[in-house]
CSV table of C-alpha atoms in Angstrom, one decimal:
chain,number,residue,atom,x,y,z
I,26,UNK,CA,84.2,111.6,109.4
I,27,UNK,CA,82.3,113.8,106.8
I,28,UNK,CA,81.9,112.3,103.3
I,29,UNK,CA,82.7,115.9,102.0
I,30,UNK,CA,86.6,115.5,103.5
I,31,UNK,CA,87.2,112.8,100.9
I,32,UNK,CA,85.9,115.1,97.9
I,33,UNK,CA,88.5,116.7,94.8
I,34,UNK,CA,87.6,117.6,91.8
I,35,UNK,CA,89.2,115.7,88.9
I,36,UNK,CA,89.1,117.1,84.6
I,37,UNK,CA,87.0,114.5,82.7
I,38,UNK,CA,90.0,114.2,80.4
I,39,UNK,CA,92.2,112.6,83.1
I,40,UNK,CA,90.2,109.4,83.5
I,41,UNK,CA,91.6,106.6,81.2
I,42,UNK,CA,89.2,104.7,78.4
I,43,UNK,CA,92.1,102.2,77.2
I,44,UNK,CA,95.2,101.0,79.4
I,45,UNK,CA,98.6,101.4,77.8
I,46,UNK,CA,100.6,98.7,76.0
I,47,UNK,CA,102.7,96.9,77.7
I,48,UNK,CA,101.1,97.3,80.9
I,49,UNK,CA,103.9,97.9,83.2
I,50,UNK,CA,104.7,101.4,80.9
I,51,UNK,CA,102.0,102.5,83.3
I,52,UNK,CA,103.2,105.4,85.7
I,53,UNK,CA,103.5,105.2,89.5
I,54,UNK,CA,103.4,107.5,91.6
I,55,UNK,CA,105.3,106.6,94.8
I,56,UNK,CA,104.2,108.2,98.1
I,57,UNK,CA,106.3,107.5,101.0
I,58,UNK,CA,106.6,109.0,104.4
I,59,UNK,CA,104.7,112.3,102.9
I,60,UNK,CA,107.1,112.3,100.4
I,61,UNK,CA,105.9,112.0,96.1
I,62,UNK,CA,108.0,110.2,93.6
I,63,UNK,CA,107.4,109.6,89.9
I,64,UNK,CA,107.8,106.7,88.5
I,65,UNK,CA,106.8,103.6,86.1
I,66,UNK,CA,105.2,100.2,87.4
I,67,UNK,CA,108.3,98.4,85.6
I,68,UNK,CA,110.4,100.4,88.5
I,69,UNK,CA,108.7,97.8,90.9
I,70,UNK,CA,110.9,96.0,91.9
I,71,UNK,CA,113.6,98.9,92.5
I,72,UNK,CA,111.3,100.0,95.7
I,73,UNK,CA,111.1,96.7,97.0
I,74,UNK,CA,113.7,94.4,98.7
I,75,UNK,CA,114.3,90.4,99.0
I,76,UNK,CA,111.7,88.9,101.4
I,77,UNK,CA,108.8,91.2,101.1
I,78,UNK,CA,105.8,89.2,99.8
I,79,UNK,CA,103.3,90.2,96.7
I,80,UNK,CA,99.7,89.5,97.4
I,81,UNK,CA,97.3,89.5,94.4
I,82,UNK,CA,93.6,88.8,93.7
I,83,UNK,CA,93.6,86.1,91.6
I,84,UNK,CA,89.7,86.2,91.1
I,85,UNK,CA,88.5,86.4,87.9
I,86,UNK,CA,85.9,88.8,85.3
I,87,UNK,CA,83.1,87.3,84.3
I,88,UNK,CA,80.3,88.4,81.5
I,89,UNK,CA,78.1,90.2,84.5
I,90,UNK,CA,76.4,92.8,82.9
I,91,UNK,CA,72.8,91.7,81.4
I,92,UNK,CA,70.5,93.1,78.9
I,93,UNK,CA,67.0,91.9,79.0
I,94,UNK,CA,62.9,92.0,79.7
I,95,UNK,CA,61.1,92.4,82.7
I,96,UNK,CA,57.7,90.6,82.1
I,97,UNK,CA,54.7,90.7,84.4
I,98,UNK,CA,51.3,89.4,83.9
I,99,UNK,CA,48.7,92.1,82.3
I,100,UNK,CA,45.0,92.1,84.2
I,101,UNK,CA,43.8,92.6,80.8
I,102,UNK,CA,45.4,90.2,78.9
I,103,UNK,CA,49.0,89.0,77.6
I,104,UNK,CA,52.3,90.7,79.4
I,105,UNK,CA,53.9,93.7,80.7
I,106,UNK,CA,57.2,94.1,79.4
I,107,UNK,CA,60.3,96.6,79.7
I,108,UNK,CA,64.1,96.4,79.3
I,109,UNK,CA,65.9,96.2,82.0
I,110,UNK,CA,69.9,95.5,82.4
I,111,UNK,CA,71.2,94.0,85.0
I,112,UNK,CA,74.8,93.9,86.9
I,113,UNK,CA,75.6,90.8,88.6
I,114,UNK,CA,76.7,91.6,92.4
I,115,UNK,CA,77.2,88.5,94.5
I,116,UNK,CA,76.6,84.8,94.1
I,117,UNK,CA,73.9,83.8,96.7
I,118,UNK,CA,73.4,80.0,96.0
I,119,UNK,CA,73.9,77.7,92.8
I,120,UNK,CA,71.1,79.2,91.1
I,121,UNK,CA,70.6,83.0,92.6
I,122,UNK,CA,72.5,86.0,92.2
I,123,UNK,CA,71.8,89.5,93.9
I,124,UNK,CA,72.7,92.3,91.2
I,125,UNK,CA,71.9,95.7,90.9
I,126,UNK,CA,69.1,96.6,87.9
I,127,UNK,CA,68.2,99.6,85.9
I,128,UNK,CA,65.2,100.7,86.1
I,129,UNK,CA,65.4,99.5,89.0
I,130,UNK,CA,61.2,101.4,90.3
I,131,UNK,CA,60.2,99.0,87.1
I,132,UNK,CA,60.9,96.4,89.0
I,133,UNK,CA,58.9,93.7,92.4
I,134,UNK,CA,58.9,90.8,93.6
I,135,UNK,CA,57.1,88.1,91.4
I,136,UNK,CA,58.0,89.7,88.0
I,137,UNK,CA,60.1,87.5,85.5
I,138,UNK,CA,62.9,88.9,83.8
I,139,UNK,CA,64.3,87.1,80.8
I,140,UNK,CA,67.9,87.7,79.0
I,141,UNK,CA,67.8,85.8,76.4
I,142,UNK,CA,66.7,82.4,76.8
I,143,UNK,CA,68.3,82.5,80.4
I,144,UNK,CA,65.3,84.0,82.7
I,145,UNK,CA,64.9,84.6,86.5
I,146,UNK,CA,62.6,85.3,89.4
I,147,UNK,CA,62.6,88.2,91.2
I,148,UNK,CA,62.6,87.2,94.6
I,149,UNK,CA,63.1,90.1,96.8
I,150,UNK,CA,64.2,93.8,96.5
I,151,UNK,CA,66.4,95.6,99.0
I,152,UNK,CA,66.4,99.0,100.5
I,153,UNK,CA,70.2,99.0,99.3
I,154,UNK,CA,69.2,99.0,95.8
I,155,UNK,CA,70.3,95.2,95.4
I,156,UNK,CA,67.6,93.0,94.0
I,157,UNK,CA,67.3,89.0,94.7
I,158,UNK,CA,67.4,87.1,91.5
I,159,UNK,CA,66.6,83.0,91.8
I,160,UNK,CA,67.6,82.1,87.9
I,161,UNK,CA,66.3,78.9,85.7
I,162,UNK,CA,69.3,76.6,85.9
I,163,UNK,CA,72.1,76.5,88.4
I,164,UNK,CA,76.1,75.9,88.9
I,165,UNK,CA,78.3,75.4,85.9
I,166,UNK,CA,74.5,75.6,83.5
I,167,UNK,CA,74.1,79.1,85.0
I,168,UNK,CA,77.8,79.9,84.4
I,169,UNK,CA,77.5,78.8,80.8
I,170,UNK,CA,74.6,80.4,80.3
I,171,UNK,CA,75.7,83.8,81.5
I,172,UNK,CA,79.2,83.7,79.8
I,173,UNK,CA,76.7,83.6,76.4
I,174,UNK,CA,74.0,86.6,77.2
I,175,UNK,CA,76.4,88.8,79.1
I,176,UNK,CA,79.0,91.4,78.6
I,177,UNK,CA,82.4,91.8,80.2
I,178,UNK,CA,80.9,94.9,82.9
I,179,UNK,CA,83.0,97.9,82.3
I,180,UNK,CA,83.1,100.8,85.4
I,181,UNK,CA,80.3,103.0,84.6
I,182,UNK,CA,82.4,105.7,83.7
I,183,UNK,CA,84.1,104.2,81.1
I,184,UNK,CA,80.5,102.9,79.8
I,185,UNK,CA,79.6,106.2,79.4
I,186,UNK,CA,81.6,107.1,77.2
I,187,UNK,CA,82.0,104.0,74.6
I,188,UNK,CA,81.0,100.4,74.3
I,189,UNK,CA,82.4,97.2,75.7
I,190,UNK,CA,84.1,95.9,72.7
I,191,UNK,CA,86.1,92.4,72.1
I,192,UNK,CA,89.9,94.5,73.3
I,193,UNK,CA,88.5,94.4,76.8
I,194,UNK,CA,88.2,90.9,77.0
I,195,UNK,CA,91.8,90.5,77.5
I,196,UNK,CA,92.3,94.4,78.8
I,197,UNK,CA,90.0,94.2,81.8
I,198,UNK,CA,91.1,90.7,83.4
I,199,UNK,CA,94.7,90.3,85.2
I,200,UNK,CA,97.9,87.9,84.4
I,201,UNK,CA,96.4,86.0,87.8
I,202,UNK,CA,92.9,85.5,86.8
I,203,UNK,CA,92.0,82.0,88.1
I,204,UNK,CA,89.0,81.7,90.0
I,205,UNK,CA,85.6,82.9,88.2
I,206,UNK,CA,83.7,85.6,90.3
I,207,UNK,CA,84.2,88.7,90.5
I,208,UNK,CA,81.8,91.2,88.4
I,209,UNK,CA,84.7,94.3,88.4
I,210,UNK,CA,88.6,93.8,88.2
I,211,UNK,CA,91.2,94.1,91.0
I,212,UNK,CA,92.6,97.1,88.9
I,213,UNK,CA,95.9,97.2,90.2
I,214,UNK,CA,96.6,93.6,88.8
I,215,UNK,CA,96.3,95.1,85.4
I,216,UNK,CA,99.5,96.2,85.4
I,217,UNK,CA,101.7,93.5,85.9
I,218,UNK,CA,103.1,91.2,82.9
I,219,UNK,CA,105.5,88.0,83.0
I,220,UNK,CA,108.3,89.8,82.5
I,221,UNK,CA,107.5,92.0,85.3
I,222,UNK,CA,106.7,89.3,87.8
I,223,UNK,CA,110.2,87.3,86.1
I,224,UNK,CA,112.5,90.3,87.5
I,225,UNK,CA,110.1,90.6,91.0
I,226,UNK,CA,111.4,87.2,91.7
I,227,UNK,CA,114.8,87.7,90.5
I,228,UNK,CA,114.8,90.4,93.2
I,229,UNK,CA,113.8,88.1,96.0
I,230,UNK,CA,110.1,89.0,96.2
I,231,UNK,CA,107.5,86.1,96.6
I,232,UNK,CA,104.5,86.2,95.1
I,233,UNK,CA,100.8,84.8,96.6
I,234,UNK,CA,97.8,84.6,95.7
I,235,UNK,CA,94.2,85.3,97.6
I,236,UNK,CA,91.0,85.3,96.3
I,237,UNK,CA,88.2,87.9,96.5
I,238,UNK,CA,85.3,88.7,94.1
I,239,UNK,CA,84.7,91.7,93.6
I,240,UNK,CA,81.3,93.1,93.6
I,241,UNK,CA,79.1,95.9,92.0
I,242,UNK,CA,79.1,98.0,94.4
I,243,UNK,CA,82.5,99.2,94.5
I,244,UNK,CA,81.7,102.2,91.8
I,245,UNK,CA,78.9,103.4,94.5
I,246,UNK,CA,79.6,106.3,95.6
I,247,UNK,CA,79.1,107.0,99.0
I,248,UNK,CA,75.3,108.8,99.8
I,249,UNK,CA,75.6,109.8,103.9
I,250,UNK,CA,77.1,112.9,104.7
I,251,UNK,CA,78.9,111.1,107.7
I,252,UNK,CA,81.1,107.7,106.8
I,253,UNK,CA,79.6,106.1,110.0
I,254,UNK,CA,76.3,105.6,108.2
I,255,UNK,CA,77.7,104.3,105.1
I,256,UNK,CA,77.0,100.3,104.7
I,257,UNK,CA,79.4,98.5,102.8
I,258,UNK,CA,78.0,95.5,100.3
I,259,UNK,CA,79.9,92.0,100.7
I,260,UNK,CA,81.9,90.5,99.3
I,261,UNK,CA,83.0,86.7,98.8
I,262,UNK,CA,86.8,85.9,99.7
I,263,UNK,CA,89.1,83.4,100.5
I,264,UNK,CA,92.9,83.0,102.2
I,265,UNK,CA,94.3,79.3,102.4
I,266,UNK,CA,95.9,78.6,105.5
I,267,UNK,CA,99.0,78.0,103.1
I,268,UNK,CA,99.0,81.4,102.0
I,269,UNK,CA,98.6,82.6,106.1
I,270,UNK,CA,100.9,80.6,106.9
I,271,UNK,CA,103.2,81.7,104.7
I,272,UNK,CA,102.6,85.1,105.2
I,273,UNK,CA,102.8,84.9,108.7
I,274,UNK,CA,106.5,83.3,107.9
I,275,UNK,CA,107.3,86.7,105.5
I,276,UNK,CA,106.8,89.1,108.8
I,277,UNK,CA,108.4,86.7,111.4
I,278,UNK,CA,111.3,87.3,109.0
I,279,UNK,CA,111.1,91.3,108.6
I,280,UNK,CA,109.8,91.2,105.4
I,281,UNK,CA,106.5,93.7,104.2
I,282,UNK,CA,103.6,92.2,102.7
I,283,UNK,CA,102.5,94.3,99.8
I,284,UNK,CA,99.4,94.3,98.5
I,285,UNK,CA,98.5,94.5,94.8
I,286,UNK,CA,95.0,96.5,95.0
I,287,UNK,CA,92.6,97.4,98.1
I,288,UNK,CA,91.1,94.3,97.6
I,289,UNK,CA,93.6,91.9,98.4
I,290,UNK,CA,94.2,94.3,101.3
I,291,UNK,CA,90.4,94.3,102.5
I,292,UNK,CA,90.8,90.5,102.8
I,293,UNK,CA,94.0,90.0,104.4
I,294,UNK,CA,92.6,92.7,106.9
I,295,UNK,CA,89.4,90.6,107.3
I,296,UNK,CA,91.3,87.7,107.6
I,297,UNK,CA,94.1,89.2,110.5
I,298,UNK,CA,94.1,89.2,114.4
I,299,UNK,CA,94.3,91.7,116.6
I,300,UNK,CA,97.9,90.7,117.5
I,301,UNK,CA,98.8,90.8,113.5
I,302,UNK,CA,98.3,86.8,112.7
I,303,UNK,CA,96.6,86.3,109.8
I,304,UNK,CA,94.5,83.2,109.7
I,305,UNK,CA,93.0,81.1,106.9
I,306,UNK,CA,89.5,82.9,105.2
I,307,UNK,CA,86.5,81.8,103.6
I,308,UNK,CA,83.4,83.6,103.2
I,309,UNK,CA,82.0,87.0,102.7
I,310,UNK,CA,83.9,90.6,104.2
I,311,UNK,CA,82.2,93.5,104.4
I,312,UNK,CA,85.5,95.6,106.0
I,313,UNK,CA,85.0,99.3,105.5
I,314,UNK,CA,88.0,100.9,106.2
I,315,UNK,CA,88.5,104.9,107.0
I,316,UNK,CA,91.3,106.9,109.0
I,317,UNK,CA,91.6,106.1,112.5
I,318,UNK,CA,91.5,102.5,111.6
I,319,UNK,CA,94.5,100.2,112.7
I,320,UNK,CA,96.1,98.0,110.1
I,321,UNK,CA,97.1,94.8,111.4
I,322,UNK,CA,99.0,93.0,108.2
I,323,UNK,CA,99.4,94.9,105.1
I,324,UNK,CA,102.4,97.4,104.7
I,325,UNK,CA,102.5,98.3,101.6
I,326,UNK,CA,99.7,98.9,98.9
I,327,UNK,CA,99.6,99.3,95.1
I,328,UNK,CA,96.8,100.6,93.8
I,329,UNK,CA,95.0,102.5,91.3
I,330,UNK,CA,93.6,105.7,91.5
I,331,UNK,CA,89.9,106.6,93.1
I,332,UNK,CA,87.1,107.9,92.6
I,333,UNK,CA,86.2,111.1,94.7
I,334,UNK,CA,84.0,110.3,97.8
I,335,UNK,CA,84.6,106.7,97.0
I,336,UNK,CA,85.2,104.3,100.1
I,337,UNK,CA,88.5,103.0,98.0
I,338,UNK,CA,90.1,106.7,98.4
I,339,UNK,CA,88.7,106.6,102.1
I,340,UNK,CA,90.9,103.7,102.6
I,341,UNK,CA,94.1,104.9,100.7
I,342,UNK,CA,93.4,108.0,102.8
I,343,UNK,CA,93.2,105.7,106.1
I,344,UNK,CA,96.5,103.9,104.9
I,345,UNK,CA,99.1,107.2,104.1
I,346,UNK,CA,97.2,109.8,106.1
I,347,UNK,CA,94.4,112.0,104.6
I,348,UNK,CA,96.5,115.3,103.6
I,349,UNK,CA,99.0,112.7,102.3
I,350,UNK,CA,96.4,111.3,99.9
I,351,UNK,CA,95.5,115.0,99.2
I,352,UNK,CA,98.0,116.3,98.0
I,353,UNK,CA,99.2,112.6,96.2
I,354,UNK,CA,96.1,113.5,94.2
I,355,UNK,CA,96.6,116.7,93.4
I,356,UNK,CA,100.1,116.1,92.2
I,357,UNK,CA,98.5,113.2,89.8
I,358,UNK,CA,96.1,115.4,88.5
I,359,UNK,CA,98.5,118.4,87.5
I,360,UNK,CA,101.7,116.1,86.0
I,361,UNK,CA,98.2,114.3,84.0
I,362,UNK,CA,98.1,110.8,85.1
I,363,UNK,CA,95.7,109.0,84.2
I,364,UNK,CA,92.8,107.7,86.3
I,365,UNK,CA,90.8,105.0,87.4
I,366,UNK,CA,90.6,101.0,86.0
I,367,UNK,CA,92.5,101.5,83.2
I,368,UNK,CA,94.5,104.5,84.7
I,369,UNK,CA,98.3,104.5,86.0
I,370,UNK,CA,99.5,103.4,90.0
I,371,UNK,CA,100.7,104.1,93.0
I,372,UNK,CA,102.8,102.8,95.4
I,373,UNK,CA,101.9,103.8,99.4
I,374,UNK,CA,104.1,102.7,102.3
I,375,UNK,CA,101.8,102.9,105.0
I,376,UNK,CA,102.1,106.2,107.4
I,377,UNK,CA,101.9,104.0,110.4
């Protein structure tokens, strides 16, 4: 399909710099069988019924944006230096991460690049912009070290427009965070609070967790003008055979699995048969998801609200039918919800 199909234009003013307080007052928009609905995330468990299952991302933030020096040896004498920031992207080994630098021409293979007094190797730089890092300590000394020199790494478009600050410590990591990892939040988890998930189970609706970590390159945007010739970057999940087997269990007895967020869907997809069994995961996914593709386990999807030619909105578009998604949009964008990581939610049943 073209890129271009999965365009809209959205007012600056609509995307959201702060969540609101508590965090299930956020709005959700329900879209089900072409039909919209307006409504609140605390409404949740009103659309759902005893024996559907809740799957979340329990994967959690860490510090994975990095401001240092780039230093390369001077054929006249001393060092070559520049700033440089880098985002972490995906754990490669104990002791190398691949991340995504700025600017990113300033930097080859060879150079060293010190944040603090935690420095790295550049090992190799890709044609997809992702750059090969081998660091100076490894495993829980290279956590340590990065929870002190980094910063928790907002979405570029709320970066843009004011500093990380100590409030999104605590705003831009989910009630399920468990599992350190992932370098952007499973959005959709934002929303939910104990009292929420109190009167889910009240309702009958179990609740299980997978874990996938997210990466950097979910806020690219997509550059080919046809989706075939997009590549997607990995990304490092895991489903227990406990929570398959489980889940396997909730559909044997008629009840949906719904995801919380596209990334807990990506997985389980990842994870799923052709005949619709999902098996225990572990390892990376790279699932790109458009319309025409067939879902095999996931029914129903919360999530947030995308960016334009973004392979999130591609899959929401793929999951409720493009016009659907359309005019979903539209309708959020006149009644002024608000957008993106910190924005409000929707609820899609999926069209088939």
């Amino acid at each position: 399909m073209r890129t271009a199909d999965f365009d809209f234009d959205l007012p600056e003013d609509r995307i959201a710099l702060r969540p609101v307080e508590p965090r299930d007052s956020a709005r959700l928009l329900v879209v089900q069988e072409g039909a919209l609905r307006d409504a609140a995330v605390r409404d949740l468990p009103g659309f759902l019924r005893a024996g559907d299952a809740l799957v979340f991302n329990d994967t959690r933030v860490i510090p994975a944006r990095l401001s240092g020096r780039r230093e390369r040896p001077n054929p006249e004498g001393g060092l070559l230096t520049v700033e440089v920031e880098a985002t972490l992207h995906h754990r490669d080994a104990p002791d190398r991460w691949s991340a995504f630098m700025k600017p990113g021409k300033r930097i080859k293979p060879g150079d060293t690049v010190r944040f603090g007094d935690l420095a790295a190797t550049v090992l190799a730089k890709g044609e997809d912009g992702l750059i090969d890092l081998a660091f100076d300590r490894s495993g829980p000394k290279l956590d340590a070290a990065i929870r002190d020199v980094g910063v928790m790494p907002l979405p570029p478009y709320i970066a843009a427009k004011r500093p990380e600050d100590d409030r999104d410590l605590s705003d831009y990591q989910t009630v399920f965070a468990a599992h350190d990892g992932s370098v952007a939040a499973p959005t959709a988890g934002l929303h939910f609070t104990p009292d929420l998930l109190a009167r889910l189970a009240e309702a009958g609706v179990t609740t299980h967790a997978v874990t996938l970590h997210v990466g950097a390159g979910t806020f690219l945007p997509v550059k080919a003008d046809d989706t075939a010739d997009h590549r997607m970057h990995s990304e490092w999940g895991e489903v227990s055979a406990d929570t398959a087997a489980a889940l396997n269990a909730v559909h044997a007895r008629g009840g949906r699995i719904v995801c919380v967020g596209t990334t807990s869907l990506r997985l389980l997809e990842s994870a799923t048969a052709e005949d619709g069994t999902i098996g225990a995961f572990h390892g990376d996914t790279a699932i790109f998801i458009t319309p025409g593709y067939v879902f095999r386990a996931v029914d129903v999807l919360m999530t947030n609200f995308h960016l334009p030619r973004s392979t999130l909105f591609m899959l929401v578009s793929a999951f409720a039918g493009l016009e659907t998604m359309k005019a979903a949009y539209t309708h959020a964008i006149v009644e002024s919800y608000r957008f993106y990581s910190y924005g409000d939610g929707s609820l899609l049943f999926r069209s088939r």
